[in-house]
mmCIF file of C-alpha atoms in Angstrom:
data_model
loop_
_atom_site.group_PDB
_atom_site.id
_atom_site.type_symbol
_atom_site.label_atom_id
_atom_site.label_comp_id
_atom_site.label_asym_id
_atom_site.label_seq_id
_atom_site.Cartn_x
_atom_site.Cartn_y
_atom_site.Cartn_z
ATOM 1 C CA MET A 1 -3.612 11.393 26.475
ATOM 2 C CA LEU A 2 0.012 10.607 25.684
ATOM 3 C CA ASP A 3 2.282 10.283 28.701
ATOM 4 C CA LEU A 4 5.629 11.689 27.599
ATOM 5 C CA GLU A 5 7.443 10.102 30.541
ATOM 6 C CA GLN A 6 6.679 6.599 29.226
ATOM 7 C CA PHE A 7 9.243 7.316 26.471
ATOM 8 C CA LYS A 8 11.904 8.350 29.020
ATOM 9 C CA PRO A 9 13.106 11.192 26.784
ATOM 10 C CA GLN A 10 16.504 12.811 27.070
ATOM 11 C CA TYR A 11 16.988 16.342 25.839
ATOM 12 C CA ILE A 12 19.722 18.146 23.994
ATOM 13 C CA THR A 13 19.975 21.781 24.988
ATOM 14 C CA ASP A 14 21.712 24.817 23.628
ATOM 15 C CA VAL A 15 24.115 26.934 25.668
ATOM 16 C CA SER A 16 21.238 28.851 27.227
ATOM 17 C CA GLY A 17 19.502 25.651 28.375
ATOM 18 C CA LYS A 18 16.728 25.759 25.750
ATOM 19 C CA LYS A 19 15.682 22.264 24.637
ATOM 20 C CA THR A 20 16.550 21.810 20.974
ATOM 21 C CA ALA A 21 16.192 18.060 20.385
ATOM 22 C CA VAL A 22 14.894 14.870 21.987
ATOM 23 C CA ILE A 23 16.534 11.473 22.315
ATOM 24 C CA VAL A 24 14.273 8.430 22.755
ATOM 25 C CA SER A 25 14.979 4.706 22.564
ATOM 26 C CA MET A 26 14.588 2.925 19.237
ATOM 27 C CA GLU A 27 11.624 1.033 20.719
ATOM 28 C CA ALA A 28 9.869 4.301 21.590
ATOM 29 C CA PHE A 29 10.773 5.792 18.204
ATOM 30 C CA GLN A 30 9.304 2.793 16.334
ATOM 31 C CA ALA A 31 6.118 3.026 18.427
ATOM 32 C CA LEU A 32 5.763 6.706 17.581
ATOM 33 C CA LEU A 33 6.302 6.006 13.862
ATOM 34 C CA GLU A 34 3.605 3.307 13.958
ATOM 35 C CA ASP A 35 1.196 5.734 15.634
ATOM 36 C CA ILE A 36 1.925 8.386 13.033
ATOM 37 C CA ASP A 37 1.366 5.869 10.238
ATOM 38 C CA ASP A 38 -1.974 4.809 11.811
ATOM 39 C CA LEU A 39 -3.112 8.409 12.118
ATOM 40 C CA ALA A 40 -2.162 9.105 8.519
ATOM 41 C CA ALA A 41 -4.240 6.122 7.344
ATOM 42 C CA VAL A 42 -7.222 7.332 9.355
ATOM 43 C CA ALA A 43 -6.894 10.827 7.897
ATOM 44 C CA GLU A 44 -6.630 9.507 4.326
ATOM 45 C CA ARG A 45 -9.776 7.407 4.766
ATOM 46 C CA ARG A 46 -11.826 9.972 6.650
ATOM 47 C CA GLU A 47 -14.129 10.738 3.696
ATOM 48 C CA GLU A 48 -14.771 7.126 2.713
ATOM 49 C CA PRO A 49 -18.326 5.851 3.106
ATOM 50 C CA THR A 50 -19.046 3.657 6.106
ATOM 51 C CA LEU A 51 -20.980 0.443 6.501
ATOM 52 C CA SER A 52 -23.343 -0.461 9.302
ATOM 53 C CA HIS A 53 -22.450 -3.506 11.353
ATOM 54 C CA GLU A 54 -25.383 -5.342 9.808
ATOM 55 C CA GLN A 55 -24.195 -4.552 6.245
ATOM 56 C CA LEU A 56 -20.663 -5.671 7.078
ATOM 57 C CA ILE A 57 -21.916 -9.002 8.399
ATOM 58 C CA ALA A 58 -24.107 -9.463 5.318
ATOM 59 C CA ASP A 59 -21.198 -8.680 2.979
ATOM 60 C CA LEU A 60 -18.915 -11.119 4.808
ATOM 61 C CA LYS A 61 -21.531 -13.848 4.584
ATOM 62 C CA GLN A 62 -22.176 -13.093 0.892
ATOM 63 C CA HIS A 63 -18.472 -13.455 0.074
ATOM 64 C CA GLY A 64 -18.049 -16.640 2.123
ATOM 65 C CA PHE A 65 -15.884 -15.138 4.861
ATOM 66 C CA LEU A 66 -18.510 -15.741 7.538
ATOM 67 C CA GLN A 67 -20.985 -18.574 7.843
ATOM 68 C CA SER A 68 -24.583 -18.113 8.885
#
């Protein structure tokens, strides 16, 4: 589970004290963008067929990427 405090967020509030925006460091922002990009890639590939470990090893050997 994501620990929000690791990002050390700061909040912008309206006059009534309701949080309206979040400020995070550029490092935290970049990490969040990378996570979002990774999740999008997983979602896009969700319906692709999978290979067993044995089939992957056989394919790598067949194409010369792995030696017997």
